Structures are given as C-alpha cells and as structure tokens.
mmCIF file of C-alpha atoms in Angstrom:
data_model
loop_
_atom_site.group_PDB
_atom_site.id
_atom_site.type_symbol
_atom_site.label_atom_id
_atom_site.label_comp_id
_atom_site.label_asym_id
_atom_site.label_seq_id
_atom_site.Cartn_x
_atom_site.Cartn_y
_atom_site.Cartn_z
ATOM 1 C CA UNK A 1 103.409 99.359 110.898
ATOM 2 C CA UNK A 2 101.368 101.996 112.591
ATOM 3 C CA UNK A 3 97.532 102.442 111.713
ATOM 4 C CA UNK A 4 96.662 105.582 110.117
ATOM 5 C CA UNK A 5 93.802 106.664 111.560
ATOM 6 C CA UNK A 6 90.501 107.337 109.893
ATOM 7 C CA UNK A 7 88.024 110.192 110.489
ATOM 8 C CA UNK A 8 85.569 108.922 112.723
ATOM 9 C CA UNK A 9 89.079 107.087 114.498
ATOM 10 C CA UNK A 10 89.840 110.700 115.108
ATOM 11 C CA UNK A 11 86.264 111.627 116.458
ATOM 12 C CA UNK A 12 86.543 108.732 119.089
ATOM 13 C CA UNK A 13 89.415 110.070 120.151
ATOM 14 C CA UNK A 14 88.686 113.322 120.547
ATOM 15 C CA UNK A 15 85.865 112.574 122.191
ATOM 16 C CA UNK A 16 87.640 110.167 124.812
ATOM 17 C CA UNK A 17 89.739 112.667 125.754
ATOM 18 C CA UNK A 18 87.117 115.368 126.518
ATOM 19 C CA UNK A 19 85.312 112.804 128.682
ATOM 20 C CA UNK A 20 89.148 111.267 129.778
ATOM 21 C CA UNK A 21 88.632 111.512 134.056
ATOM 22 C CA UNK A 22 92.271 111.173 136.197
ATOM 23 C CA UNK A 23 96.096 112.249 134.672
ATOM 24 C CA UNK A 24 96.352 112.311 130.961
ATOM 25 C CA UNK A 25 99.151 111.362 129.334
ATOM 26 C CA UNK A 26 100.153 110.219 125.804
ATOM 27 C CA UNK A 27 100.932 106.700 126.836
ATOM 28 C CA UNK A 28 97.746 106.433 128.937
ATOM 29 C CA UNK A 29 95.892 107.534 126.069
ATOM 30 C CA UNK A 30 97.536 105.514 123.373
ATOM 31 C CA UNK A 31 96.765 102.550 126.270
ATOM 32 C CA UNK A 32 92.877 103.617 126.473
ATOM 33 C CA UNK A 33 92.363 104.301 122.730
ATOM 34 C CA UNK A 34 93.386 100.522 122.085
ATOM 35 C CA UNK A 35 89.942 99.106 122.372
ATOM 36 C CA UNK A 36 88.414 101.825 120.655
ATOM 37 C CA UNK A 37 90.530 101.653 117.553
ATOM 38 C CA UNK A 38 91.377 98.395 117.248
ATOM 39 C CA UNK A 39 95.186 98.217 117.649
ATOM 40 C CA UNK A 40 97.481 100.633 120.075
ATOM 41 C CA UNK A 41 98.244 103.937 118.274
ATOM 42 C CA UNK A 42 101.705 105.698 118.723
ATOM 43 C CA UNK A 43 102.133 108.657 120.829
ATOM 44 C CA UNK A 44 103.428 110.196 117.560
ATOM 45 C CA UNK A 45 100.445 108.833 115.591
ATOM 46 C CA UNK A 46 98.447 110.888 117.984
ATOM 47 C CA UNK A 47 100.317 114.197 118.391
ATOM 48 C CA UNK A 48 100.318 114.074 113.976
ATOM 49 C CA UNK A 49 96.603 115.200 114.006
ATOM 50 C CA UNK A 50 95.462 118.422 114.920
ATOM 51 C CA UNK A 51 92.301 117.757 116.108
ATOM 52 C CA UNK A 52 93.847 115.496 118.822
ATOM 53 C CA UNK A 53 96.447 117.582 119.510
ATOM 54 C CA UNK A 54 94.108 120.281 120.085
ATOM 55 C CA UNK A 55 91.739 118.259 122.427
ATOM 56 C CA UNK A 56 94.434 117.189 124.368
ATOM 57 C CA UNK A 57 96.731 119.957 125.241
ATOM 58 C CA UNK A 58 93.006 121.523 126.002
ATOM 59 C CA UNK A 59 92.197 118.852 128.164
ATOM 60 C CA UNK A 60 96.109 118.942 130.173
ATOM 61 C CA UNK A 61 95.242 123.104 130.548
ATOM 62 C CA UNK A 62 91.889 122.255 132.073
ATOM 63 C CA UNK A 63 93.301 120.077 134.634
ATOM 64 C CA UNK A 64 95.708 122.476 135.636
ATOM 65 C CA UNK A 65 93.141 124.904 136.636
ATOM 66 C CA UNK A 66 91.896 122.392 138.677
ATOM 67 C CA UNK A 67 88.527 121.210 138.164
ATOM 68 C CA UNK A 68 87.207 118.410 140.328
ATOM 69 C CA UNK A 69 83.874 116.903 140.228
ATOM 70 C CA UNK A 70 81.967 117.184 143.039
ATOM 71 C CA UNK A 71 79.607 114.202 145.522
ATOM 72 C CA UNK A 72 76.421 114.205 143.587
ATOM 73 C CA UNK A 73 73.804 111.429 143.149
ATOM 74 C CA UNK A 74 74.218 109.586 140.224
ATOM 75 C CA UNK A 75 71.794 111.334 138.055
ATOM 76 C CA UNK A 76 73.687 114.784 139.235
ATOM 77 C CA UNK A 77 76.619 113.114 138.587
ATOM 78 C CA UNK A 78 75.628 111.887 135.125
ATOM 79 C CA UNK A 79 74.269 115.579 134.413
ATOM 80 C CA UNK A 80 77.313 117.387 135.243
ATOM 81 C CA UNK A 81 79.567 115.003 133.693
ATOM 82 C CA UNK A 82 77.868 115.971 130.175
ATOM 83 C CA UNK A 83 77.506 119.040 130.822
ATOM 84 C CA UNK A 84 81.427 119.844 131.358
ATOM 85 C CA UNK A 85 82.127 117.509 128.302
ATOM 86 C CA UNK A 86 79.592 119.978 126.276
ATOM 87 C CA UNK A 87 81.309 122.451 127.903
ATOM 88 C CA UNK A 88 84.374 121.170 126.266
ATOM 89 C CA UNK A 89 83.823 119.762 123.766
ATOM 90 C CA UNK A 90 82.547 123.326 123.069
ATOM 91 C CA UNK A 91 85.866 125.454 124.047
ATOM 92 C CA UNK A 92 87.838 123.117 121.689
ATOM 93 C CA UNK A 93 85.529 123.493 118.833
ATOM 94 C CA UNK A 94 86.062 127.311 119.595
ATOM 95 C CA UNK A 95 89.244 126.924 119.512
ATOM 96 C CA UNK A 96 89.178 125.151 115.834
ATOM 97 C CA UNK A 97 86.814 127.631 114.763
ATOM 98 C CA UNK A 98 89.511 130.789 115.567
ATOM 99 C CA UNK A 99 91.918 128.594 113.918
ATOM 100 C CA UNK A 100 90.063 128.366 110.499
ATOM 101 C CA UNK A 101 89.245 131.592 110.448
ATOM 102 C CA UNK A 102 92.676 132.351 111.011
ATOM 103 C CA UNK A 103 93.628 130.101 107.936
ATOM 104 C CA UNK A 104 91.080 131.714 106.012
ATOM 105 C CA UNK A 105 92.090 135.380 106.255
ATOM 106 C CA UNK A 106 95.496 134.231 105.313
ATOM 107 C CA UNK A 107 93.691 132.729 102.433
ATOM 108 C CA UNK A 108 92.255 135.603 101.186
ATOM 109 C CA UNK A 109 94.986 138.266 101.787
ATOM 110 C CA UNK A 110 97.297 135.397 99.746
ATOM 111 C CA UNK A 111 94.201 135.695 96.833
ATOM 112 C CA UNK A 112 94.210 139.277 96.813
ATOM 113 C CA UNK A 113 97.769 139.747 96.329
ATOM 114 C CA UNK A 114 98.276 136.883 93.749
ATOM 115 C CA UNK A 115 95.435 139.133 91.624
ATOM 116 C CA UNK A 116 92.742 136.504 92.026
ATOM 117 C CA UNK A 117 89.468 138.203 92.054
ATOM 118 C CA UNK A 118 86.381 137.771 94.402
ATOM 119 C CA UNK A 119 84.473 136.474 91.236
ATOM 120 C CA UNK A 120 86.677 133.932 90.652
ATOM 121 C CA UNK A 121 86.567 132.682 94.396
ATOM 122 C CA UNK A 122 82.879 132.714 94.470
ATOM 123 C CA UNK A 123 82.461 130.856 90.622
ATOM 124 C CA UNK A 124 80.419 127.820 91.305
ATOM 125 C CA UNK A 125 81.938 124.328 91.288
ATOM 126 C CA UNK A 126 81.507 122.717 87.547
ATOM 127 C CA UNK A 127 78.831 120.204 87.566
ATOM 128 C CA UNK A 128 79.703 116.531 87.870
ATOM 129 C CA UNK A 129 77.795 113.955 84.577
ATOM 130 C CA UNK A 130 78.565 110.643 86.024
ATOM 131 C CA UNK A 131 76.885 109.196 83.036
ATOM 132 C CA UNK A 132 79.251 110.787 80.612
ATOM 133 C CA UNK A 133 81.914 108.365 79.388
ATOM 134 C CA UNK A 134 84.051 111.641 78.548
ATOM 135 C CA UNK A 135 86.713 112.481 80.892
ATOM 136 C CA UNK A 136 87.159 116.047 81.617
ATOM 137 C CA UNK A 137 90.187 115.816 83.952
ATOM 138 C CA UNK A 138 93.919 116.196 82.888
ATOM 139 C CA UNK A 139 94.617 112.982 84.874
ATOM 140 C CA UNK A 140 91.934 110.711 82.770
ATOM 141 C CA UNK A 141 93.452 111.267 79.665
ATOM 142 C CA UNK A 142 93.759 108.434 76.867
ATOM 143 C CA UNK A 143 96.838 107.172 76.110
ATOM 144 C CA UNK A 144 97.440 108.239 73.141
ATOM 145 C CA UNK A 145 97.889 111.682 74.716
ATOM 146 C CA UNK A 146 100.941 110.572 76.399
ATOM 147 C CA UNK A 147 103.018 109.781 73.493
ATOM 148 C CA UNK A 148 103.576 113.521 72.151
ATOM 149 C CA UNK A 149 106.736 115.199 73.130
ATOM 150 C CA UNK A 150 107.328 116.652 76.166
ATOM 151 C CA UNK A 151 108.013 120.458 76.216
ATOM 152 C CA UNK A 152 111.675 121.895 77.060
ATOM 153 C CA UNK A 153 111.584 122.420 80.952
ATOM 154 C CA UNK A 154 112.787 126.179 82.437
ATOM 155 C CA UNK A 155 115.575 124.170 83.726
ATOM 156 C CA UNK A 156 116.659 125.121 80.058
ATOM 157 C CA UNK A 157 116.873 120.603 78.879
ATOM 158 C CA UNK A 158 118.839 120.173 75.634
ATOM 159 C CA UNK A 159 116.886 118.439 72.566
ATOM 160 C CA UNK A 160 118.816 115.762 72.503
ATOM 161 C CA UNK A 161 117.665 115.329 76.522
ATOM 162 C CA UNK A 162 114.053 115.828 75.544
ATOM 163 C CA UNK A 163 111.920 111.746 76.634
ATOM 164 C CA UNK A 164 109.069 110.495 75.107
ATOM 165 C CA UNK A 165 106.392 109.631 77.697
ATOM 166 C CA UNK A 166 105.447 105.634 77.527
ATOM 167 C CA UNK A 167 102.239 104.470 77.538
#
C-alpha cells in the first residue's frame, strides 16, 4: 500500500527537488526521496500533490533554459548553490502565491453572486471552551438525538419508506 505523505514529507520533497543537481525524472526522484521518507513513493503518489508537482515541472523548465553551475572554490560553490535554491525556492513560492490568489478571486466573485455579504466573510471565528463539557457541533450530538424521525427527502420518499436512525 502506498504511503500517504505527510506535510513536512511534502516539504522534504519539495525542497530536494529545488536543490535536485543532474536529469530529473519521476523515477529518479521517487529513487532519491526513499531515504528521506522512509519507504519509495509512487510516481503517482508524487504527481497527486500540488506542491510537488509545482516544484518539479519548475525545476524540468529551469533545466531547459540551461543553467549550469560554474568552477568556483568550494565556499563560492556552496554560496551560489544556495543562492539559486533561494532563488527557487522563491519563483515556485511565486508561483503558489499567483495561484492562491487566483483561487481566492474565484472565491469571492462565487460569494458575491451566491448573496453572501462582506460582513459575513469577515465575522470572527466563534471562540473555542475546551473546558465546556457541552458540545456545540451537529456531529457531537447525544444519542438520543438520533432516534427522531428523519424528514421526507426532495427525492419526494413515501411514509411508509421513511427509517428511523439507530443509535
């Protein structure tokens, strides 16, 4: 069974292939991101996440255009090695950052035409009691709650259709 990655999984990754030096490819990477995640991730695994998606097809454009480093001493080396995975590392987060806001104007053209005010978008969250043994959310209700009748569906069900929910 294939590992679902976690967050910071997905932050390793990303950040191996911004620093990845020679021909990337899926299988390379799936190869190289063993170690670092503790078993060998699919190619599809990979490609499912947008973030490493993102990073690599960034990555496979860059080394079309053809950057090569350059002789340096090793400090130089070291230097310009972080600096073009800043450099990076800072295109791709770009990148992300045109795609959000992309998301969000979508968002709020979707709001306004669904009648959902600017006052209702900005209401603050409710505040969480996590001393209070009462449970405010529809999914921590009692049991007893679930015995009552459900409701005729707009599918139109008959009474004699109509379940009982079990505790």
């Amino acid at each position: 069974m294939a590992k679902h990655l976690t967050s910071k999984d997905i932050d390793i990754l990303v950040s191996l292939i911004d620093t990845w030096e020679g021909k990337l490819g899926w299988e390379a990477l799936c190869d190289a991101a063993a170690p670092l995640v503790g078993v060998r991730p699919t190619r599809q695994t990979l490609n499912s996440h947008a973030q490493i998606k993102a990073a690599f097809g960034h990555k496979k454009k860059q080394q079309k255009t053809g950057f090569v480093s350059t002789k340096r001493p090793p400090s130089l080396s070291i230097a310009e090695q972080r600096i073009k995975r800043l450099e990076n590392e800072n295109d791709r987060l770009k990148a992300e950052n045109a795609s959000l806001l992309e998301r969000f104007l979508k968002w709020q053209y979707n709001a306004y035409k669904h009648g959902v005010s600017k006052e209702k978008l900005d209401a603050e969250l409710p505040a969480i009691d996590r001393d209070s043994s009462e449970r405010s959310w529809p999914w921590q209700t009692d049991s007893r709650s679930l015995n009552k009748t459900l409701p005729p569906s707009s599918a139109g069900l008959h009474r004699s259709r109509q379940k009982t929910v079990q505790p």
